[in-house]
Amino acid sequence: MTTTQERDDLLNELGLDAQNSAAIGRVLGTGGIERATERSDGTMEATVRIREDQIAWDPAILVLPHGGDVELTVINDDRNTHACLLPSNGDKKFLWLLNHSKGKARLNLDGPGYYWYSSPSGNDEGRGLTAAIVVLGEVPPEARLDRPDQPRQ
């Protein structure tokens, strides 16, 4: 669990707290932020969980250092059943999370940007059970739009 100051420092370091940069840090104002770890084979891994009686993902923002494969462990510590609908290139991944259960999903997120996920069961999304995976890095030259360079802050 990150402290408020650690969260603010990490959001600032990653550029996720400034206007017109990566405003995600302001949108998901509650919950933690963590970086995925990278294995020797290049696959990244992380764990997210729903803590008991909190209706929030922890961390709310997961940061990947680059695009690629990530193995995500999802834990439901809550006394209620939830679900997890995750983004992945090719097809979304769905985990049904009974109370006090866990599951694993292997995702491929090959480009930089924000990837949102949530629990689409009941009114979980409406009550705040949404989160984001932020993939850092630059868009490859072949995928860039044909337009002038945009100012960066």
PDB file of C-alpha atoms in Angstrom:
ATOM      1  CA  MET A   1       0.000   0.000   0.000  1.00  0.00           C
ATOM      2  CA  THR A   2       1.453   3.354  -0.991  1.00  0.00           C
ATOM      3  CA  THR A   3       1.260   6.381   1.251  1.00  0.00           C
ATOM      4  CA  THR A   4      -0.282   9.591  -0.035  1.00  0.00           C
ATOM      5  CA  GLN A   5       3.138  11.216  -0.473  1.00  0.00           C
ATOM      6  CA  GLU A   6       4.570   8.158  -2.267  1.00  0.00           C
ATOM      7  CA  ARG A   7       1.536   8.170  -4.574  1.00  0.00           C
ATOM      8  CA  ASP A   8       1.973  11.869  -5.346  1.00  0.00           C
ATOM      9  CA  ASP A   9       5.708  11.432  -5.947  1.00  0.00           C
ATOM     10  CA  LEU A  10       5.207   8.450  -8.269  1.00  0.00           C
ATOM     11  CA  LEU A  11       2.423  10.184 -10.229  1.00  0.00           C
ATOM     12  CA  ASN A  12       4.741  13.168 -10.680  1.00  0.00           C
ATOM     13  CA  GLU A  13       7.745  11.030 -11.665  1.00  0.00           C
ATOM     14  CA  LEU A  14       5.722   9.189 -14.318  1.00  0.00           C
ATOM     15  CA  GLY A  15       4.107  12.382 -15.651  1.00  0.00           C
ATOM     16  CA  LEU A  16       0.594  11.282 -14.739  1.00  0.00           C
ATOM     17  CA  ASP A  17      -0.372  14.318 -12.678  1.00  0.00           C
ATOM     18  CA  ALA A  18      -0.068  17.277 -15.036  1.00  0.00           C
ATOM     19  CA  GLN A  19      -2.726  18.874 -17.169  1.00  0.00           C
ATOM     20  CA  ASN A  20      -2.455  17.968 -20.869  1.00  0.00           C
ATOM     21  CA  SER A  21       0.118  15.292 -20.129  1.00  0.00           C
ATOM     22  CA  ALA A  22      -1.398  12.156 -18.702  1.00  0.00           C
ATOM     23  CA  ALA A  23      -4.364  13.255 -16.633  1.00  0.00           C
ATOM     24  CA  ILE A  24      -5.120   9.740 -15.422  1.00  0.00           C
ATOM     25  CA  GLY A  25      -3.603  10.524 -12.025  1.00  0.00           C
ATOM     26  CA  ARG A  26      -6.302  13.102 -11.435  1.00  0.00           C
ATOM     27  CA  VAL A  27      -9.188  10.981 -12.738  1.00  0.00           C
ATOM     28  CA  LEU A  28      -8.529   8.016 -10.454  1.00  0.00           C
ATOM     29  CA  GLY A  29      -8.026  10.096  -7.335  1.00  0.00           C
ATOM     30  CA  THR A  30      -8.457   7.233  -4.897  1.00  0.00           C
ATOM     31  CA  GLY A  31      -6.591   3.991  -4.641  1.00  0.00           C
ATOM     32  CA  GLY A  32      -2.943   3.244  -5.038  1.00  0.00           C
ATOM     33  CA  ILE A  33      -0.536   3.321  -7.931  1.00  0.00           C
ATOM     34  CA  GLU A  34       2.049   0.618  -8.530  1.00  0.00           C
ATOM     35  CA  ARG A  35       4.504  -0.475 -11.187  1.00  0.00           C
ATOM     36  CA  ALA A  36       4.446  -3.947 -12.670  1.00  0.00           C
ATOM     37  CA  THR A  37       7.601  -5.999 -12.216  1.00  0.00           C
ATOM     38  CA  GLU A  38       9.418  -7.482 -15.175  1.00  0.00           C
ATOM     39  CA  ARG A  39      10.626 -11.079 -15.351  1.00  0.00           C
ATOM     40  CA  SER A  40      13.852 -12.096 -17.061  1.00  0.00           C
ATOM     41  CA  ASP A  41      11.879 -13.272 -20.138  1.00  0.00           C
ATOM     42  CA  GLY A  42      10.352  -9.776 -20.592  1.00  0.00           C
ATOM     43  CA  THR A  43       6.883 -10.719 -19.331  1.00  0.00           C
ATOM     44  CA  MET A  44       5.557  -8.310 -16.741  1.00  0.00           C
ATOM     45  CA  GLU A  45       3.542  -9.324 -13.700  1.00  0.00           C
ATOM     46  CA  ALA A  46       1.364  -7.610 -11.135  1.00  0.00           C
ATOM     47  CA  THR A  47      -1.377  -8.254  -8.620  1.00  0.00           C
ATOM     48  CA  VAL A  48      -4.566  -6.218  -8.204  1.00  0.00           C
ATOM     49  CA  ARG A  49      -7.193  -6.844  -5.589  1.00  0.00           C
ATOM     50  CA  ILE A  50     -10.546  -5.765  -4.298  1.00  0.00           C
ATOM     51  CA  ARG A  51     -10.203  -5.261  -0.558  1.00  0.00           C
ATOM     52  CA  GLU A  52     -13.066  -6.176   1.743  1.00  0.00           C
ATOM     53  CA  ASP A  53     -15.878  -3.590   1.826  1.00  0.00           C
ATOM     54  CA  GLN A  54     -13.959  -1.061  -0.310  1.00  0.00           C
ATOM     55  CA  ILE A  55     -15.427  -1.451  -3.838  1.00  0.00           C
ATOM     56  CA  ALA A  56     -12.136  -0.242  -5.331  1.00  0.00           C
ATOM     57  CA  TRP A  57      -9.228  -1.847  -7.143  1.00  0.00           C
ATOM     58  CA  ASP A  58      -5.894  -1.745  -5.374  1.00  0.00           C
ATOM     59  CA  PRO A  59      -3.911  -0.417  -7.068  1.00  0.00           C
ATOM     60  CA  ALA A  60      -6.287   1.790  -9.033  1.00  0.00           C
ATOM     61  CA  ILE A  61      -3.479   2.608 -11.483  1.00  0.00           C
ATOM     62  CA  LEU A  62      -1.068  -0.086 -12.636  1.00  0.00           C
ATOM     63  CA  VAL A  63       1.915   1.182 -14.638  1.00  0.00           C
ATOM     64  CA  LEU A  64       3.711  -0.997 -17.191  1.00  0.00           C
ATOM     65  CA  PRO A  65       7.161   0.240 -18.285  1.00  0.00           C
ATOM     66  CA  HIS A  66       6.480  -0.734 -21.923  1.00  0.00           C
ATOM     67  CA  GLY A  67       4.037  -2.627 -24.077  1.00  0.00           C
ATOM     68  CA  GLY A  68       3.982  -6.396 -24.133  1.00  0.00           C
ATOM     69  CA  ASP A  69       2.643  -9.356 -22.190  1.00  0.00           C
ATOM     70  CA  VAL A  70       1.566  -9.004 -18.573  1.00  0.00           C
ATOM     71  CA  GLU A  71       0.392 -11.741 -16.232  1.00  0.00           C
ATOM     72  CA  LEU A  72      -2.155 -10.286 -13.864  1.00  0.00           C
ATOM     73  CA  THR A  73      -3.265 -11.957 -10.653  1.00  0.00           C
ATOM     74  CA  VAL A  74      -6.675 -10.647  -9.569  1.00  0.00           C
ATOM     75  CA  ILE A  75      -7.788 -11.229  -5.983  1.00  0.00           C
ATOM     76  CA  ASN A  76     -11.245 -10.637  -4.554  1.00  0.00           C
ATOM     77  CA  ASP A  77     -10.922 -10.211  -0.779  1.00  0.00           C
ATOM     78  CA  ASP A  78     -14.502  -8.929  -0.571  1.00  0.00           C
ATOM     79  CA  ARG A  79     -17.474 -10.805   0.844  1.00  0.00           C
ATOM     80  CA  ASN A  80     -19.374 -10.165  -2.404  1.00  0.00           C
ATOM     81  CA  THR A  81     -18.963 -11.652  -5.864  1.00  0.00           C
ATOM     82  CA  HIS A  82     -17.407  -9.389  -8.503  1.00  0.00           C
ATOM     83  CA  ALA A  83     -16.009  -9.767 -12.001  1.00  0.00           C
ATOM     84  CA  CYS A  84     -13.059  -8.374 -13.911  1.00  0.00           C
ATOM     85  CA  LEU A  85     -13.274  -7.405 -17.586  1.00  0.00           C
ATOM     86  CA  LEU A  86      -9.728  -6.736 -18.781  1.00  0.00           C
ATOM     87  CA  PRO A  87      -8.380  -5.257 -22.017  1.00  0.00           C
ATOM     88  CA  SER A  88      -6.073  -7.316 -24.207  1.00  0.00           C
ATOM     89  CA  ASN A  89      -5.127  -7.127 -27.859  1.00  0.00           C
ATOM     90  CA  GLY A  90      -7.175  -9.595 -29.843  1.00  0.00           C
ATOM     91  CA  ASP A  91      -9.841 -10.239 -27.235  1.00  0.00           C
ATOM     92  CA  LYS A  92     -10.851  -8.999 -23.810  1.00  0.00           C
ATOM     93  CA  LYS A  93     -10.347 -11.274 -20.805  1.00  0.00           C
ATOM     94  CA  PHE A  94     -13.077 -11.984 -18.265  1.00  0.00           C
ATOM     95  CA  LEU A  95     -12.638 -13.342 -14.751  1.00  0.00           C
ATOM     96  CA  TRP A  96     -15.568 -14.240 -12.530  1.00  0.00           C
ATOM     97  CA  LEU A  97     -14.496 -13.596  -8.938  1.00  0.00           C
ATOM     98  CA  LEU A  98     -16.487 -15.336  -6.254  1.00  0.00           C
ATOM     99  CA  ASN A  99     -16.070 -13.936  -2.758  1.00  0.00           C
ATOM    100  CA  HIS A 100     -12.579 -14.611  -1.376  1.00  0.00           C
ATOM    101  CA  SER A 101     -11.234 -15.986  -4.661  1.00  0.00           C
ATOM    102  CA  LYS A 102      -8.479 -15.212  -7.146  1.00  0.00           C
ATOM    103  CA  GLY A 103      -7.761 -15.698 -10.810  1.00  0.00           C
ATOM    104  CA  LYS A 104      -5.030 -15.069 -13.370  1.00  0.00           C
ATOM    105  CA  ALA A 105      -5.181 -13.452 -16.784  1.00  0.00           C
ATOM    106  CA  ARG A 106      -2.449 -13.068 -19.383  1.00  0.00           C
ATOM    107  CA  LEU A 107      -2.878  -9.821 -21.300  1.00  0.00           C
ATOM    108  CA  ASN A 108      -1.139  -8.400 -24.335  1.00  0.00           C
ATOM    109  CA  LEU A 109      -1.044  -4.616 -24.351  1.00  0.00           C
ATOM    110  CA  ASP A 110       1.388  -3.772 -27.133  1.00  0.00           C
ATOM    111  CA  GLY A 111       1.040  -0.005 -27.401  1.00  0.00           C
ATOM    112  CA  PRO A 112       1.434   2.910 -25.035  1.00  0.00           C
ATOM    113  CA  GLY A 113      -1.682   4.459 -23.543  1.00  0.00           C
ATOM    114  CA  TYR A 114      -4.428   3.941 -20.990  1.00  0.00           C
ATOM    115  CA  TYR A 115      -6.310   0.679 -20.789  1.00  0.00           C
ATOM    116  CA  TRP A 116      -9.409   0.764 -18.577  1.00  0.00           C
ATOM    117  CA  TYR A 117     -10.881  -2.206 -16.763  1.00  0.00           C
ATOM    118  CA  SER A 118     -13.754  -2.719 -14.383  1.00  0.00           C
ATOM    119  CA  SER A 119     -16.197  -5.101 -12.781  1.00  0.00           C
ATOM    120  CA  PRO A 120     -19.263  -5.178 -15.049  1.00  0.00           C
ATOM    121  CA  SER A 121     -21.421  -7.134 -12.606  1.00  0.00           C
ATOM    122  CA  GLY A 122     -24.272  -5.475 -10.736  1.00  0.00           C
ATOM    123  CA  ASN A 123     -23.602  -1.781 -10.285  1.00  0.00           C
ATOM    124  CA  ASP A 124     -19.886  -2.210  -9.499  1.00  0.00           C
ATOM    125  CA  GLU A 125     -18.773   0.293 -12.152  1.00  0.00           C
ATOM    126  CA  GLY A 126     -21.291   2.863 -10.954  1.00  0.00           C
ATOM    127  CA  ARG A 127     -20.018   2.446  -7.409  1.00  0.00           C
ATOM    128  CA  GLY A 128     -16.396   3.019  -8.436  1.00  0.00           C
ATOM    129  CA  LEU A 129     -14.916  -0.384  -9.256  1.00  0.00           C
ATOM    130  CA  THR A 130     -12.953   0.892 -12.253  1.00  0.00           C
ATOM    131  CA  ALA A 131      -9.196   1.145 -12.738  1.00  0.00           C
ATOM    132  CA  ALA A 132      -6.549   1.669 -15.399  1.00  0.00           C
ATOM    133  CA  ILE A 133      -3.396   0.100 -16.723  1.00  0.00           C
ATOM    134  CA  VAL A 134      -1.004   2.743 -18.041  1.00  0.00           C
ATOM    135  CA  VAL A 135       1.524   1.537 -20.608  1.00  0.00           C
ATOM    136  CA  LEU A 136       4.511   3.860 -20.916  1.00  0.00           C
ATOM    137  CA  GLY A 137       6.575   4.359 -24.046  1.00  0.00           C
ATOM    138  CA  GLU A 138       6.375   5.962 -27.453  1.00  0.00           C
ATOM    139  CA  VAL A 139       4.230   4.964 -30.395  1.00  0.00           C
ATOM    140  CA  PRO A 140       6.372   3.267 -33.065  1.00  0.00           C
ATOM    141  CA  PRO A 141       7.054   5.453 -36.139  1.00  0.00           C
ATOM    142  CA  GLU A 142       4.912   3.278 -38.439  1.00  0.00           C
ATOM    143  CA  ALA A 143       1.867   3.825 -36.194  1.00  0.00           C
ATOM    144  CA  ARG A 144       2.157   7.598 -35.764  1.00  0.00           C
ATOM    145  CA  LEU A 145      -0.319   9.995 -37.284  1.00  0.00           C
ATOM    146  CA  ASP A 146       0.849  12.120 -40.191  1.00  0.00           C
ATOM    147  CA  ARG A 147       0.707  15.467 -38.441  1.00  0.00           C
ATOM    148  CA  PRO A 148       3.122  18.018 -37.017  1.00  0.00           C
ATOM    149  CA  ASP A 149       4.831  17.324 -33.715  1.00  0.00           C
ATOM    150  CA  GLN A 150       2.655  18.236 -30.752  1.00  0.00           C
ATOM    151  CA  PRO A 151       3.950  20.209 -27.771  1.00  0.00           C
ATOM    152  CA  ARG A 152       4.937  18.089 -24.783  1.00  0.00           C
ATOM    153  CA  GLN A 153       5.071  19.235 -21.187  1.00  0.00           C
TER     154      GLN A 153
END
